[in-house]
Amino acid sequence: MALYFAELDSNNVVIRVMTAPEDIVSSPNDPAGETWCSNNIPNDPDIPLVDGVYPGVAWKQTYKNAFDAVTRWNYAGIEGTYDPVNDAFIQGQLYASWTLDDKFQWAPPVVHPTVDDQGHSLPRDRFYEDNLLIDWNENLLKWIGQRVVDGVTITKEWNPDSSTWSIKE
């Protein structure tokens, strides 16, 4: 099984994620893995130089199934960041209104709907043809759903107080 390491720039932004052999560390987050990456993984020629210098300055181990403090909460994503104070990887913020939760994931100010407009529990298998397409509307600070019925797009908005959908006027 391969290990994963994120290369960071001087601002702790993830610039790439690479695999490394499993035998280079003896425990999770062993600094020996970071040293191995620095000494054995060459600079990526496709990453642009910054003021004539390669931007990668550090490596941190990351985990595909991250979920707690040992696994740094989240899998490192390109252009995400590493928070050295909390030893956590954080994905890019999707919307200005969303805030970081205690697991270092972005949370909307209104909880995601739990049912669609037909009463089906969410999340629902995305392969259903009649799925309600749900997206966050940052201007309205609401969840908006759309469904096509007989060729007409019906737009609805989520009411978290009543856990229901209503047609958007």
PDB file of C-alpha atoms in Angstrom:
ATOM      1  CA  MET A   1       0.000   0.000   0.000  1.00  0.00           C
ATOM      2  CA  ALA A   2       1.357   3.406  -0.952  1.00  0.00           C
ATOM      3  CA  LEU A   3       1.658   6.377   1.358  1.00  0.00           C
ATOM      4  CA  TYR A   4       0.611   9.873   0.282  1.00  0.00           C
ATOM      5  CA  PHE A   5       2.513  13.085   0.851  1.00  0.00           C
ATOM      6  CA  ALA A   6       1.520  16.667   0.083  1.00  0.00           C
ATOM      7  CA  GLU A   7       4.105  19.161  -1.122  1.00  0.00           C
ATOM      8  CA  LEU A   8       3.569  22.612   0.383  1.00  0.00           C
ATOM      9  CA  ASP A   9       4.705  26.056  -0.680  1.00  0.00           C
ATOM     10  CA  SER A  10       5.937  28.731   1.740  1.00  0.00           C
ATOM     11  CA  ASN A  11       2.309  29.716   2.530  1.00  0.00           C
ATOM     12  CA  ASN A  12       1.357  26.085   3.352  1.00  0.00           C
ATOM     13  CA  VAL A  13      -0.672  25.777   0.148  1.00  0.00           C
ATOM     14  CA  VAL A  14      -0.712  22.253  -1.306  1.00  0.00           C
ATOM     15  CA  ILE A  15       0.944  22.296  -4.735  1.00  0.00           C
ATOM     16  CA  ARG A  16       0.851  18.537  -5.402  1.00  0.00           C
ATOM     17  CA  VAL A  17       0.269  15.158  -3.773  1.00  0.00           C
ATOM     18  CA  MET A  18       2.602  12.222  -4.452  1.00  0.00           C
ATOM     19  CA  THR A  19       2.843   8.577  -3.466  1.00  0.00           C
ATOM     20  CA  ALA A  20       5.809   7.096  -1.624  1.00  0.00           C
ATOM     21  CA  PRO A  21       6.770   3.567  -0.533  1.00  0.00           C
ATOM     22  CA  GLU A  22       5.161   2.285   2.659  1.00  0.00           C
ATOM     23  CA  ASP A  23       8.441   1.259   4.262  1.00  0.00           C
ATOM     24  CA  ILE A  24       9.789   4.819   4.644  1.00  0.00           C
ATOM     25  CA  VAL A  25       7.893   5.487   7.893  1.00  0.00           C
ATOM     26  CA  SER A  26       7.524   3.557  11.138  1.00  0.00           C
ATOM     27  CA  SER A  27       4.405   5.359  12.431  1.00  0.00           C
ATOM     28  CA  PRO A  28       1.761   7.841  11.201  1.00  0.00           C
ATOM     29  CA  ASN A  29       3.191  11.283  10.408  1.00  0.00           C
ATOM     30  CA  ASP A  30       6.755  10.068  10.984  1.00  0.00           C
ATOM     31  CA  PRO A  31       9.081  12.934   9.923  1.00  0.00           C
ATOM     32  CA  ALA A  32      11.242  10.329   8.178  1.00  0.00           C
ATOM     33  CA  GLY A  33       8.641  10.261   5.399  1.00  0.00           C
ATOM     34  CA  GLU A  34       8.893  14.011   4.889  1.00  0.00           C
ATOM     35  CA  THR A  35      12.682  13.743   4.764  1.00  0.00           C
ATOM     36  CA  TRP A  36      12.461  10.864   2.294  1.00  0.00           C
ATOM     37  CA  CYS A  37      10.204  12.946   0.009  1.00  0.00           C
ATOM     38  CA  SER A  38      12.538  15.959   0.154  1.00  0.00           C
ATOM     39  CA  ASN A  39      15.507  13.787  -0.769  1.00  0.00           C
ATOM     40  CA  ASN A  40      13.916  11.496  -3.351  1.00  0.00           C
ATOM     41  CA  ILE A  41      11.053  13.215  -5.168  1.00  0.00           C
ATOM     42  CA  PRO A  42      12.302  15.663  -7.812  1.00  0.00           C
ATOM     43  CA  ASN A  43      10.780  19.086  -8.388  1.00  0.00           C
ATOM     44  CA  ASP A  44       7.839  19.033 -10.761  1.00  0.00           C
ATOM     45  CA  PRO A  45       8.815  20.857 -13.982  1.00  0.00           C
ATOM     46  CA  ASP A  46       5.129  21.694 -14.627  1.00  0.00           C
ATOM     47  CA  ILE A  47       4.856  23.776 -11.439  1.00  0.00           C
ATOM     48  CA  PRO A  48       5.836  27.373 -12.240  1.00  0.00           C
ATOM     49  CA  LEU A  49       8.760  28.969 -10.455  1.00  0.00           C
ATOM     50  CA  VAL A  50       8.128  31.872  -8.092  1.00  0.00           C
ATOM     51  CA  ASP A  51      10.747  34.619  -8.477  1.00  0.00           C
ATOM     52  CA  GLY A  52      12.942  32.049 -10.207  1.00  0.00           C
ATOM     53  CA  VAL A  53      12.710  29.552  -7.339  1.00  0.00           C
ATOM     54  CA  TYR A  54      10.800  26.263  -7.098  1.00  0.00           C
ATOM     55  CA  PRO A  55       7.902  26.899  -4.656  1.00  0.00           C
ATOM     56  CA  GLY A  56       7.906  23.555  -2.839  1.00  0.00           C
ATOM     57  CA  VAL A  57       9.412  23.942   0.632  1.00  0.00           C
ATOM     58  CA  ALA A  58       7.968  21.108   2.753  1.00  0.00           C
ATOM     59  CA  TRP A  59       6.213  17.740   2.672  1.00  0.00           C
ATOM     60  CA  LYS A  60       3.447  16.454   4.981  1.00  0.00           C
ATOM     61  CA  GLN A  61       1.877  13.010   5.050  1.00  0.00           C
ATOM     62  CA  THR A  62      -1.797  12.908   4.058  1.00  0.00           C
ATOM     63  CA  TYR A  63      -4.377  10.135   4.187  1.00  0.00           C
ATOM     64  CA  LYS A  64      -7.020   9.120   1.626  1.00  0.00           C
ATOM     65  CA  ASN A  65      -9.423   8.154   4.425  1.00  0.00           C
ATOM     66  CA  ALA A  66      -8.687  11.079   6.736  1.00  0.00           C
ATOM     67  CA  PHE A  67     -11.190  11.633   9.556  1.00  0.00           C
ATOM     68  CA  ASP A  68      -9.382  12.593  12.781  1.00  0.00           C
ATOM     69  CA  ALA A  69      -6.399  14.387  14.292  1.00  0.00           C
ATOM     70  CA  VAL A  70      -4.014  11.480  13.602  1.00  0.00           C
ATOM     71  CA  THR A  71      -4.915  11.552   9.901  1.00  0.00           C
ATOM     72  CA  ARG A  72      -4.866  15.368   9.729  1.00  0.00           C
ATOM     73  CA  TRP A  73      -8.673  15.512   9.341  1.00  0.00           C
ATOM     74  CA  ASN A  74      -8.832  15.762   5.525  1.00  0.00           C
ATOM     75  CA  TYR A  75      -7.001  14.431   2.478  1.00  0.00           C
ATOM     76  CA  ALA A  76      -4.748  17.127   1.072  1.00  0.00           C
ATOM     77  CA  GLY A  77      -6.129  18.706  -2.095  1.00  0.00           C
ATOM     78  CA  ILE A  78      -4.328  20.841  -4.646  1.00  0.00           C
ATOM     79  CA  GLU A  79      -4.707  24.520  -3.662  1.00  0.00           C
ATOM     80  CA  GLY A  80      -6.007  23.493  -0.244  1.00  0.00           C
ATOM     81  CA  THR A  81      -3.921  24.488   2.780  1.00  0.00           C
ATOM     82  CA  TYR A  82      -2.108  22.880   5.665  1.00  0.00           C
ATOM     83  CA  ASP A  83      -2.744  24.439   9.083  1.00  0.00           C
ATOM     84  CA  PRO A  84       0.407  23.802  11.155  1.00  0.00           C
ATOM     85  CA  VAL A  85      -1.188  25.006  14.403  1.00  0.00           C
ATOM     86  CA  ASN A  86      -3.969  22.395  14.208  1.00  0.00           C
ATOM     87  CA  ASP A  87      -1.991  19.884  12.111  1.00  0.00           C
ATOM     88  CA  ALA A  88      -4.872  19.733   9.625  1.00  0.00           C
ATOM     89  CA  PHE A  89      -5.395  19.882   5.872  1.00  0.00           C
ATOM     90  CA  ILE A  90      -8.203  22.220   4.792  1.00  0.00           C
ATOM     91  CA  GLN A  91      -9.851  22.292   1.379  1.00  0.00           C
ATOM     92  CA  GLY A  92     -10.549  25.612  -0.334  1.00  0.00           C
ATOM     93  CA  GLN A  93     -13.553  27.546   0.965  1.00  0.00           C
ATOM     94  CA  LEU A  94     -16.482  27.084  -1.420  1.00  0.00           C
ATOM     95  CA  TYR A  95     -18.515  30.105  -0.325  1.00  0.00           C
ATOM     96  CA  ALA A  96     -17.782  33.171   1.791  1.00  0.00           C
ATOM     97  CA  SER A  97     -20.667  32.401   4.168  1.00  0.00           C
ATOM     98  CA  TRP A  98     -19.386  28.921   5.031  1.00  0.00           C
ATOM     99  CA  THR A  99     -17.317  28.453   8.204  1.00  0.00           C
ATOM    100  CA  LEU A 100     -14.847  25.815   9.356  1.00  0.00           C
ATOM    101  CA  ASP A 101     -16.271  23.211  11.697  1.00  0.00           C
ATOM    102  CA  ASP A 102     -14.425  21.257  14.395  1.00  0.00           C
ATOM    103  CA  LYS A 103     -13.291  18.694  11.794  1.00  0.00           C
ATOM    104  CA  PHE A 104     -11.791  21.395   9.562  1.00  0.00           C
ATOM    105  CA  GLN A 105     -14.457  21.066   6.887  1.00  0.00           C
ATOM    106  CA  TRP A 106     -16.471  23.948   5.477  1.00  0.00           C
ATOM    107  CA  ALA A 107     -20.045  24.056   6.756  1.00  0.00           C
ATOM    108  CA  PRO A 108     -22.882  26.124   5.268  1.00  0.00           C
ATOM    109  CA  PRO A 109     -24.871  28.480   7.499  1.00  0.00           C
ATOM    110  CA  VAL A 110     -27.970  26.378   6.698  1.00  0.00           C
ATOM    111  CA  VAL A 111     -27.694  22.598   7.104  1.00  0.00           C
ATOM    112  CA  HIS A 112     -27.988  20.619   3.861  1.00  0.00           C
ATOM    113  CA  PRO A 113     -31.516  19.319   3.176  1.00  0.00           C
ATOM    114  CA  THR A 114     -32.294  15.860   4.549  1.00  0.00           C
ATOM    115  CA  VAL A 115     -35.061  15.037   2.057  1.00  0.00           C
ATOM    116  CA  ASP A 116     -35.836  15.957  -1.530  1.00  0.00           C
ATOM    117  CA  ASP A 117     -39.121  17.530  -2.645  1.00  0.00           C
ATOM    118  CA  GLN A 118     -40.725  14.076  -2.982  1.00  0.00           C
ATOM    119  CA  GLY A 119     -39.799  12.977   0.539  1.00  0.00           C
ATOM    120  CA  HIS A 120     -36.865  10.727  -0.431  1.00  0.00           C
ATOM    121  CA  SER A 121     -34.042  10.682   2.129  1.00  0.00           C
ATOM    122  CA  LEU A 122     -30.808  12.349   1.063  1.00  0.00           C
ATOM    123  CA  PRO A 123     -28.237  11.705  -0.126  1.00  0.00           C
ATOM    124  CA  ARG A 124     -29.908   9.729  -2.885  1.00  0.00           C
ATOM    125  CA  ASP A 125     -28.171   7.663  -5.537  1.00  0.00           C
ATOM    126  CA  ARG A 126     -27.111  10.209  -8.139  1.00  0.00           C
ATOM    127  CA  PHE A 127     -28.120   7.916 -10.996  1.00  0.00           C
ATOM    128  CA  TYR A 128     -31.860   8.409 -10.483  1.00  0.00           C
ATOM    129  CA  GLU A 129     -33.162  10.299 -13.511  1.00  0.00           C
ATOM    130  CA  ASP A 130     -35.638  12.291 -11.460  1.00  0.00           C
ATOM    131  CA  ASN A 131     -33.234  13.571  -8.809  1.00  0.00           C
ATOM    132  CA  LEU A 132     -33.770  17.047  -7.479  1.00  0.00           C
ATOM    133  CA  LEU A 133     -30.574  18.948  -8.322  1.00  0.00           C
ATOM    134  CA  ILE A 134     -29.597  20.808  -5.151  1.00  0.00           C
ATOM    135  CA  ASP A 135     -27.062  23.608  -4.922  1.00  0.00           C
ATOM    136  CA  TRP A 136     -26.169  26.376  -2.483  1.00  0.00           C
ATOM    137  CA  ASN A 137     -27.159  29.928  -3.497  1.00  0.00           C
ATOM    138  CA  GLU A 138     -24.692  32.286  -1.854  1.00  0.00           C
ATOM    139  CA  ASN A 139     -26.696  35.425  -2.698  1.00  0.00           C
ATOM    140  CA  LEU A 140     -29.844  34.097  -1.016  1.00  0.00           C
ATOM    141  CA  LEU A 141     -28.010  32.036   1.615  1.00  0.00           C
ATOM    142  CA  LYS A 142     -30.360  29.149   0.813  1.00  0.00           C
ATOM    143  CA  TRP A 143     -30.373  25.692  -0.702  1.00  0.00           C
ATOM    144  CA  ILE A 144     -32.062  25.765  -4.101  1.00  0.00           C
ATOM    145  CA  GLY A 145     -33.388  22.677  -5.864  1.00  0.00           C
ATOM    146  CA  GLN A 146     -34.330  22.220  -9.505  1.00  0.00           C
ATOM    147  CA  ARG A 147     -36.273  19.473 -11.193  1.00  0.00           C
ATOM    148  CA  VAL A 148     -37.460  19.187 -14.799  1.00  0.00           C
ATOM    149  CA  VAL A 149     -41.131  18.205 -15.099  1.00  0.00           C
ATOM    150  CA  ASP A 150     -42.597  17.741 -18.595  1.00  0.00           C
ATOM    151  CA  GLY A 151     -39.764  19.827 -20.061  1.00  0.00           C
ATOM    152  CA  VAL A 152     -40.250  22.705 -17.609  1.00  0.00           C
ATOM    153  CA  THR A 153     -37.660  23.516 -14.942  1.00  0.00           C
ATOM    154  CA  ILE A 154     -39.221  23.922 -11.512  1.00  0.00           C
ATOM    155  CA  THR A 155     -37.101  25.796  -8.956  1.00  0.00           C
ATOM    156  CA  LYS A 156     -37.682  25.270  -5.253  1.00  0.00           C
ATOM    157  CA  GLU A 157     -36.047  26.512  -2.073  1.00  0.00           C
ATOM    158  CA  TRP A 158     -35.388  24.627   1.157  1.00  0.00           C
ATOM    159  CA  ASN A 159     -37.012  25.735   4.392  1.00  0.00           C
ATOM    160  CA  PRO A 160     -34.863  24.301   7.225  1.00  0.00           C
ATOM    161  CA  ASP A 161     -37.440  25.233   9.893  1.00  0.00           C
ATOM    162  CA  SER A 162     -40.120  22.973   8.414  1.00  0.00           C
ATOM    163  CA  SER A 163     -37.783  20.607   6.511  1.00  0.00           C
ATOM    164  CA  THR A 164     -39.790  21.188   3.342  1.00  0.00           C
ATOM    165  CA  TRP A 165     -39.325  22.513  -0.175  1.00  0.00           C
ATOM    166  CA  SER A 166     -41.465  25.284  -1.653  1.00  0.00           C
ATOM    167  CA  ILE A 167     -41.683  26.653  -5.174  1.00  0.00           C
ATOM    168  CA  LYS A 168     -39.454  29.698  -5.490  1.00  0.00           C
ATOM    169  CA  GLU A 169     -41.409  32.786  -6.456  1.00  0.00           C
TER     170      GLU A 169
END
